[in-house]
CSV table of C-alpha atoms in Angstrom, one decimal:
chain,number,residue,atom,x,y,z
T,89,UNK,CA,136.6,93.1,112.2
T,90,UNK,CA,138.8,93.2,109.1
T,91,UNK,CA,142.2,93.8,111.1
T,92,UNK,CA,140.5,90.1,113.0
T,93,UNK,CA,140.1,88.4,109.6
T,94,UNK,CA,143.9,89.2,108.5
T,95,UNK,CA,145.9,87.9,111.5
T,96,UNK,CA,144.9,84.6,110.7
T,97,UNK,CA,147.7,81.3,111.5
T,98,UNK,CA,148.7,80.1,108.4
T,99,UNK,CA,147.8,76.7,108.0
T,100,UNK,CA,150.6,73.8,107.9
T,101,UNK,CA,150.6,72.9,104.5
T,102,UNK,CA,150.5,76.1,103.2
T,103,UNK,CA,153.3,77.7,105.4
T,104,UNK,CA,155.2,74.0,104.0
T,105,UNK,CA,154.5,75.7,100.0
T,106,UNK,CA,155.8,78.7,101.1
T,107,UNK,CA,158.7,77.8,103.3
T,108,UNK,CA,159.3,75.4,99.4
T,109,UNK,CA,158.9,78.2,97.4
T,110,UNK,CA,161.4,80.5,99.0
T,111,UNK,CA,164.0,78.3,100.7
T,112,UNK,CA,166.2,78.9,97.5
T,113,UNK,CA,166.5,82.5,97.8
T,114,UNK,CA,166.7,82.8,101.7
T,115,UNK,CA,169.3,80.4,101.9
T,116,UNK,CA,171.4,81.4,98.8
T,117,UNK,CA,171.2,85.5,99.9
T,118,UNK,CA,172.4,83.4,103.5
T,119,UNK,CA,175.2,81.0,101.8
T,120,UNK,CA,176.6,84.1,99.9
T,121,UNK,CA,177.0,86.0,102.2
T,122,UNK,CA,178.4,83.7,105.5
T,123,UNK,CA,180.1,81.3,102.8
T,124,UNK,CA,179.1,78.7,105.6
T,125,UNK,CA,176.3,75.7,104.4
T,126,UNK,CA,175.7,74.9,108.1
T,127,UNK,CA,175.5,78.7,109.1
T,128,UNK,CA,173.4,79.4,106.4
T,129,UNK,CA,170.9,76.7,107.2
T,130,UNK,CA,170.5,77.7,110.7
T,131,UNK,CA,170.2,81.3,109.8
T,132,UNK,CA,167.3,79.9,106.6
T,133,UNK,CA,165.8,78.3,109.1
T,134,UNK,CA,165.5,81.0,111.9
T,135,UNK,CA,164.2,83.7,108.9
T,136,UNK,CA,161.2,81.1,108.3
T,137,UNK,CA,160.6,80.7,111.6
T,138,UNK,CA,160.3,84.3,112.6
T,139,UNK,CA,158.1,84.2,108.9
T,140,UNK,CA,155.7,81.8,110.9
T,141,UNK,CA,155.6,84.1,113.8
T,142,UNK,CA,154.3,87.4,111.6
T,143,UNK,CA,152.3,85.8,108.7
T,144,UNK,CA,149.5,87.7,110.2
T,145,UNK,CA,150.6,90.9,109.5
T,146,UNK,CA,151.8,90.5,105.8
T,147,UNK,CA,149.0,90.8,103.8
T,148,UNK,CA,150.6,89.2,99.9
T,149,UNK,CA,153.1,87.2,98.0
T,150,UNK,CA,155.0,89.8,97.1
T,151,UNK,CA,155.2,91.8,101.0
T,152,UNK,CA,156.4,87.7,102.0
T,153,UNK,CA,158.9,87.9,99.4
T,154,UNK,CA,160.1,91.4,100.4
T,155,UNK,CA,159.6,90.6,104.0
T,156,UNK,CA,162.0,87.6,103.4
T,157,UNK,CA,164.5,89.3,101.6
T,158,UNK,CA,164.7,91.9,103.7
T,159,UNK,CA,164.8,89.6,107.1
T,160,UNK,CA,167.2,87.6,105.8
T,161,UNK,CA,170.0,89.9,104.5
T,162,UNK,CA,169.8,92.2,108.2
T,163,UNK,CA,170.3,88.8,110.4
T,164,UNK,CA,173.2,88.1,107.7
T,165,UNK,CA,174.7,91.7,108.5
T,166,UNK,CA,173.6,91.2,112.0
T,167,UNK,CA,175.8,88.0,112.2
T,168,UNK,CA,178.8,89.1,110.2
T,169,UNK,CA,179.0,92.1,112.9
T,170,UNK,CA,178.4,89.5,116.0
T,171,UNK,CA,180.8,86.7,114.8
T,172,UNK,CA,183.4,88.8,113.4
T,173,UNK,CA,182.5,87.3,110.1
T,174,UNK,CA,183.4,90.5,108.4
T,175,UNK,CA,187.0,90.5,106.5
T,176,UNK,CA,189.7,90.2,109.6
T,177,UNK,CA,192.4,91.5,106.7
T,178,UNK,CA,192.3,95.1,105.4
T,179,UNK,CA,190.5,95.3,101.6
T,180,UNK,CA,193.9,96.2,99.7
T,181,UNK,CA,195.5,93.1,101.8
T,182,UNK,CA,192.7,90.2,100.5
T,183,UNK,CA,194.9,88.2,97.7
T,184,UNK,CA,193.5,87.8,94.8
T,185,UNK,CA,192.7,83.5,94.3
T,186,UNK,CA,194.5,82.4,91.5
T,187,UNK,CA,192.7,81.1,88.1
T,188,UNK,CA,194.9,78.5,86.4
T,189,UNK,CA,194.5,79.3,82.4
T,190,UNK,CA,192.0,76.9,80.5
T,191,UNK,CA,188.8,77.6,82.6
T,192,UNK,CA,188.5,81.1,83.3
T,193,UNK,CA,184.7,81.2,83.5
T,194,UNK,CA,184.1,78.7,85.8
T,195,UNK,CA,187.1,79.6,88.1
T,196,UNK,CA,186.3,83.3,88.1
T,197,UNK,CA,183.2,82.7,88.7
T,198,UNK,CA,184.7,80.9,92.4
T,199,UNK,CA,186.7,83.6,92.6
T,200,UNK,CA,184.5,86.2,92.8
T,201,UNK,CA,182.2,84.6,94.6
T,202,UNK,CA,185.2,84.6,97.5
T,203,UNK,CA,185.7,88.5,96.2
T,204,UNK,CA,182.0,89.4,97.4
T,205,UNK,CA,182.5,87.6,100.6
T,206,UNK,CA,185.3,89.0,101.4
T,207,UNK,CA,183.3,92.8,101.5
T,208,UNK,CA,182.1,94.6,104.7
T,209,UNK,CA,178.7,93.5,105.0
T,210,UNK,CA,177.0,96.7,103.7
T,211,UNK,CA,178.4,96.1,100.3
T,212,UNK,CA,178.1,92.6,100.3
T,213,UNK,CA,174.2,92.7,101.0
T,214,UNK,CA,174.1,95.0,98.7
T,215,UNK,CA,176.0,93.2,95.5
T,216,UNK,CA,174.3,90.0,96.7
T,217,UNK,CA,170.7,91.7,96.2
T,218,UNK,CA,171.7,93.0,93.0
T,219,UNK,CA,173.4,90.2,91.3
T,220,UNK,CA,171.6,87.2,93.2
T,221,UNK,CA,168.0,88.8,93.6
T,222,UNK,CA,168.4,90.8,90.2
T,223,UNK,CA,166.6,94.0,92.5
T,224,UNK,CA,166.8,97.5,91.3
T,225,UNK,CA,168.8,100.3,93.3
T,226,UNK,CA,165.4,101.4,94.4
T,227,UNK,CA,164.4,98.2,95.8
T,228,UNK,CA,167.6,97.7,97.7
T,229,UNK,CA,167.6,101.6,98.9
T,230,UNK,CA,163.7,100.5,100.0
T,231,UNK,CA,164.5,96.7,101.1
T,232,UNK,CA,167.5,98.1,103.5
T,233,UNK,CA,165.6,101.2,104.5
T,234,UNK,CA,169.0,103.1,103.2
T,235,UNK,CA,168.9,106.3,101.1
T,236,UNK,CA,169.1,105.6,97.2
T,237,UNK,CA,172.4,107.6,96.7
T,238,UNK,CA,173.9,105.5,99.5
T,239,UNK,CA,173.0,102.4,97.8
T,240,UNK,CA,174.6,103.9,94.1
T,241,UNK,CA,177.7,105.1,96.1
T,242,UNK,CA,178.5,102.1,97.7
T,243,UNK,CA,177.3,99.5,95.4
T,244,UNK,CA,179.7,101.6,92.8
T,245,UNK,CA,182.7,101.2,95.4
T,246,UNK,CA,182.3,97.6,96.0
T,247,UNK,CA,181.7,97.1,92.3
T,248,UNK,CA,185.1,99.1,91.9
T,249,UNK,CA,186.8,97.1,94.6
T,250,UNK,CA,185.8,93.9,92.5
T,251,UNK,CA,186.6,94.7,89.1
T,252,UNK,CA,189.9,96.0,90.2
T,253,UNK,CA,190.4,92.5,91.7
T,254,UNK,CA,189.2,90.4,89.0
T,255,UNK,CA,190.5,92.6,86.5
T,256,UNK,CA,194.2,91.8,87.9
T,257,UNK,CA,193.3,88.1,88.3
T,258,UNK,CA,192.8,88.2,84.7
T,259,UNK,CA,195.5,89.9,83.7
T,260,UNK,CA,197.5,87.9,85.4
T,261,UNK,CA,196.4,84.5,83.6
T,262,UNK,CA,196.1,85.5,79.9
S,51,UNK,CA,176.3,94.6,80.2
S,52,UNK,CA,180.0,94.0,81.4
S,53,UNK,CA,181.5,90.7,81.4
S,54,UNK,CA,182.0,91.7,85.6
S,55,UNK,CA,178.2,92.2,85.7
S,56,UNK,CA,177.6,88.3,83.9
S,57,UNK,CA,180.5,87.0,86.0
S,58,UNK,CA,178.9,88.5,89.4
S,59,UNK,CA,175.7,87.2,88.5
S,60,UNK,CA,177.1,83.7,87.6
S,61,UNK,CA,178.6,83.4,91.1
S,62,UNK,CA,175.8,84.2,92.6
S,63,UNK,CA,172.9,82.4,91.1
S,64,UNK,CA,170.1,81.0,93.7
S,65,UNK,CA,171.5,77.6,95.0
S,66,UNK,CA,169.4,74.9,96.4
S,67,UNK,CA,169.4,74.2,100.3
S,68,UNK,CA,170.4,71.3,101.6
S,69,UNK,CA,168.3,68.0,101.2
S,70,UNK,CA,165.5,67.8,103.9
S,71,UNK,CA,165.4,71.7,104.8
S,72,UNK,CA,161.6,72.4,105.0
S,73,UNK,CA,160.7,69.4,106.6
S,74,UNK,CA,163.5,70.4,109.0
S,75,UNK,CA,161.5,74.0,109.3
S,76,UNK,CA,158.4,72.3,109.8
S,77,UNK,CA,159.6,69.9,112.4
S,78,UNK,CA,161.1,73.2,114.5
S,79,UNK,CA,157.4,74.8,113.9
S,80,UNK,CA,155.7,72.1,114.9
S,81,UNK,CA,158.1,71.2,118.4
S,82,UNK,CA,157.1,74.1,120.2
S,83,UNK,CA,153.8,73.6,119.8
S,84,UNK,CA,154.1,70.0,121.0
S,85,UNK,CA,155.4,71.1,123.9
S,86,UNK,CA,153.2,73.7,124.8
S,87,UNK,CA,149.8,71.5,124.4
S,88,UNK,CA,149.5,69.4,127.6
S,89,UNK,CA,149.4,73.4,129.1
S,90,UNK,CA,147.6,74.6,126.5
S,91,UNK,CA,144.7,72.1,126.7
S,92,UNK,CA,144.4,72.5,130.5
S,93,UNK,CA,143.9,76.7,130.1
S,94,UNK,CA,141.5,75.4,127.1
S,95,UNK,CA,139.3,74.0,129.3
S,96,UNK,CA,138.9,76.9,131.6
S,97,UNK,CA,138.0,78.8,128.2
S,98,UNK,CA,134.7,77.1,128.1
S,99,UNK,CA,131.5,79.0,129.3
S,100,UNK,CA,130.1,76.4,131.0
S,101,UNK,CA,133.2,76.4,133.5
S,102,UNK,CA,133.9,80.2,133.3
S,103,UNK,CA,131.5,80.4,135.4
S,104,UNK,CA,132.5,78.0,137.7
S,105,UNK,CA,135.7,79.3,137.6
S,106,UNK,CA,134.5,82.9,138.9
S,107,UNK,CA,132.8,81.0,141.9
S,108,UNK,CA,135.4,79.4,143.3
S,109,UNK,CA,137.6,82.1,142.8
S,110,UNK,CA,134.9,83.7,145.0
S,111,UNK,CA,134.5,81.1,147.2
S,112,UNK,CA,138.2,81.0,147.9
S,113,UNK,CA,138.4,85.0,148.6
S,114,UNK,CA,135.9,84.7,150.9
S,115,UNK,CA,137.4,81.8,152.4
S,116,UNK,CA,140.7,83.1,153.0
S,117,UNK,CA,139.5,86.3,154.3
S,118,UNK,CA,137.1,84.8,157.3
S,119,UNK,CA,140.6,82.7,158.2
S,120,UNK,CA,142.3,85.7,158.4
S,121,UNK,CA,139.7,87.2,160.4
S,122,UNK,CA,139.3,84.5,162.9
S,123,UNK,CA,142.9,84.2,163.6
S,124,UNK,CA,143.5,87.7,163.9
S,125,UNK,CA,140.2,87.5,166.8
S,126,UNK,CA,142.1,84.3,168.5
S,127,UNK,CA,145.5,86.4,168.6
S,128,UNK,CA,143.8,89.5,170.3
S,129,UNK,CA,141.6,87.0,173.1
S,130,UNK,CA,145.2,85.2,173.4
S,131,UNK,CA,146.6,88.6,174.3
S,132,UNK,CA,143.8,90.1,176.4
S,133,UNK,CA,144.2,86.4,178.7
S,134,UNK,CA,148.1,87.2,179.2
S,135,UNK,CA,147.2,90.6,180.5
S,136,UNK,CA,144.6,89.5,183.0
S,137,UNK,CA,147.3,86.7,184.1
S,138,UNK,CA,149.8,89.1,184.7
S,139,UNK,CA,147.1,91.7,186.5
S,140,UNK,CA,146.1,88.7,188.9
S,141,UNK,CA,149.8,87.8,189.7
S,142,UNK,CA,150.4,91.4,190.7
S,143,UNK,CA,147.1,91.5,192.8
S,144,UNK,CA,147.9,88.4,194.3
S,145,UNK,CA,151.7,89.3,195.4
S,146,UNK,CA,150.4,92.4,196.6
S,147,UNK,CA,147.5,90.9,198.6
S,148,UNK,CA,150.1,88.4,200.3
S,149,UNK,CA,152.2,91.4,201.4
S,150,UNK,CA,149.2,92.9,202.8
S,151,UNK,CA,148.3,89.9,205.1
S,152,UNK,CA,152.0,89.6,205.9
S,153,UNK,CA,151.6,93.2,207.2
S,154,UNK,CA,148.6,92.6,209.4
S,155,UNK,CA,149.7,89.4,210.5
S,156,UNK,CA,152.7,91.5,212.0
S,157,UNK,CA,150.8,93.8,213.0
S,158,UNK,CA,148.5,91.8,215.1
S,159,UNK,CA,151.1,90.0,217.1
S,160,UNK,CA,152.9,93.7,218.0
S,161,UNK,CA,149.9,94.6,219.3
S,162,UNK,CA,149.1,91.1,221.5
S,163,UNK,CA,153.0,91.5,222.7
S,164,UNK,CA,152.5,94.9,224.0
């Protein structure tokens, strides 16, 4: 009777205030990682469909919010693997984009941005949740259903990877 | 806190979707829904007790149906079969009674020559 009462179709409105309240994360975790507005739509959209589909086995805010999270950044991976979206260059070949002197904040901030999409998708999901989503390592090891030393060991490489990178970009315009 | 760590964060605050993207959502929600009620109204209907019932009937009716045609043109093929056979058993009994008269007919007029 009570596993009746919880698959219930979520009624139009409220699906719209949800779809509202969480169109800013799914499609940001998407636009960081494809670097793609149109892709990133498309892929938004498809998360919040599928969302429609099992409303009626998430029982709060917060398991929608991990559901999302979690659903959006494996179709990202997923894609990145299918399209070839994952860095056609070796790591040690991707140049560095130059910051003209004068507005290092704002242009470093593009520049990394390119950095992170630039990663294999495993790191970039899993500086993307950390930096964009603000999540602990527990909540990524928990979100990606990967062990929590994997997620220290590689989030500490990519993180590596980028201050090696920015670091020289810097160096290179002071 | 490194300035990498306020940098990373920077480049990848939340940004807003394009204009228009849940009512885009909703509008792909709602079109296969659209398209599935002209079908979905017409099973509806069947869903009703009042024509459950019904339903069960005619299904019944319809078994039943179909079964007594199969049965009576399964009897019409055997008689169809069993009325070849006694054609073909009166052709042979009928060639072989005109060989038989044929006989005594010769018969006969030997005997009247002698």
């Amino acid at each position: 009777m009570a596993a009746a009462a919880k698959v219930v179709t979520p009624v139009r409105a409220d699906f719209e205030g949800i779809v509202r309240e969480h169109q800013s994360m799914v499609f940001s975790i998407a636009y960081h990682f494809l670097h793609d507005r149109p892709a990133a739509e498309e892929l938004s959209q498809d998360v919040f469909l599928q969302l429609y589909k099992s409303m009626g086995a998430l029982e709060s805010a917060e398991h929608v919010t991990r559901w999302l999270r979690r659903v959006t950044t494996n179709r990202c991976i997923d894609q990145c693997r299918r399209s070839k979206l994952m860095p056609r260059i070796g790591l040690d070949q991707v140049a560095e984009p130059a910051i003209p002197a004068g507005l290092p904040d704002i242009m470093l901030s593009r520049a990394l941005s390119q950095l992170v999409a630039s990663l294999p998708a495993n790191w970039r999901a899993l500086v993307i949740l950390k930096y964009q989503e603000e999540m602990e390592t527990e909540e990524i090891a928990r979100a990606l259903d990967m062990p929590v030393g994997t997620v220290k060991s590689q989030l500490s490489r990519a993180l590596d990877f980028l201050r090696e990178k920015a670091s020289r970009m810097l160096r290179e315009t002071v | 806190m490194s300035r990498l760590d306020d940098a990373l964060r920077d480049a990848l605050r939340r940004e807003a979707p394009p204009e228009g993207f849940a009512e885009r959502v909703m509008a792909r929600i709602q079109a296969p829904q659209e398209a599935a009620g002209g079908w979905a109204k017409w099973l509806n209907a069947f869903r009703r007790p009042q024509l459950r019932w019904a339903t069960a009937l005619a299904a019944v009716a319809l078994a039943v149906g179909t079964a007594e045609v199969r049965s009576e043109m399964q009897r019409r093929a055997e008689g169809e079969r069993a009325r070849d056979q006694v054609m073909l058993a009166l052709r042979i009994t009928g060639g072989k009674l005109q060989m038989t008269r044929e006989m005594v007919r010769r018969i006969g007029y030997a005997r009247r020559e002698q």
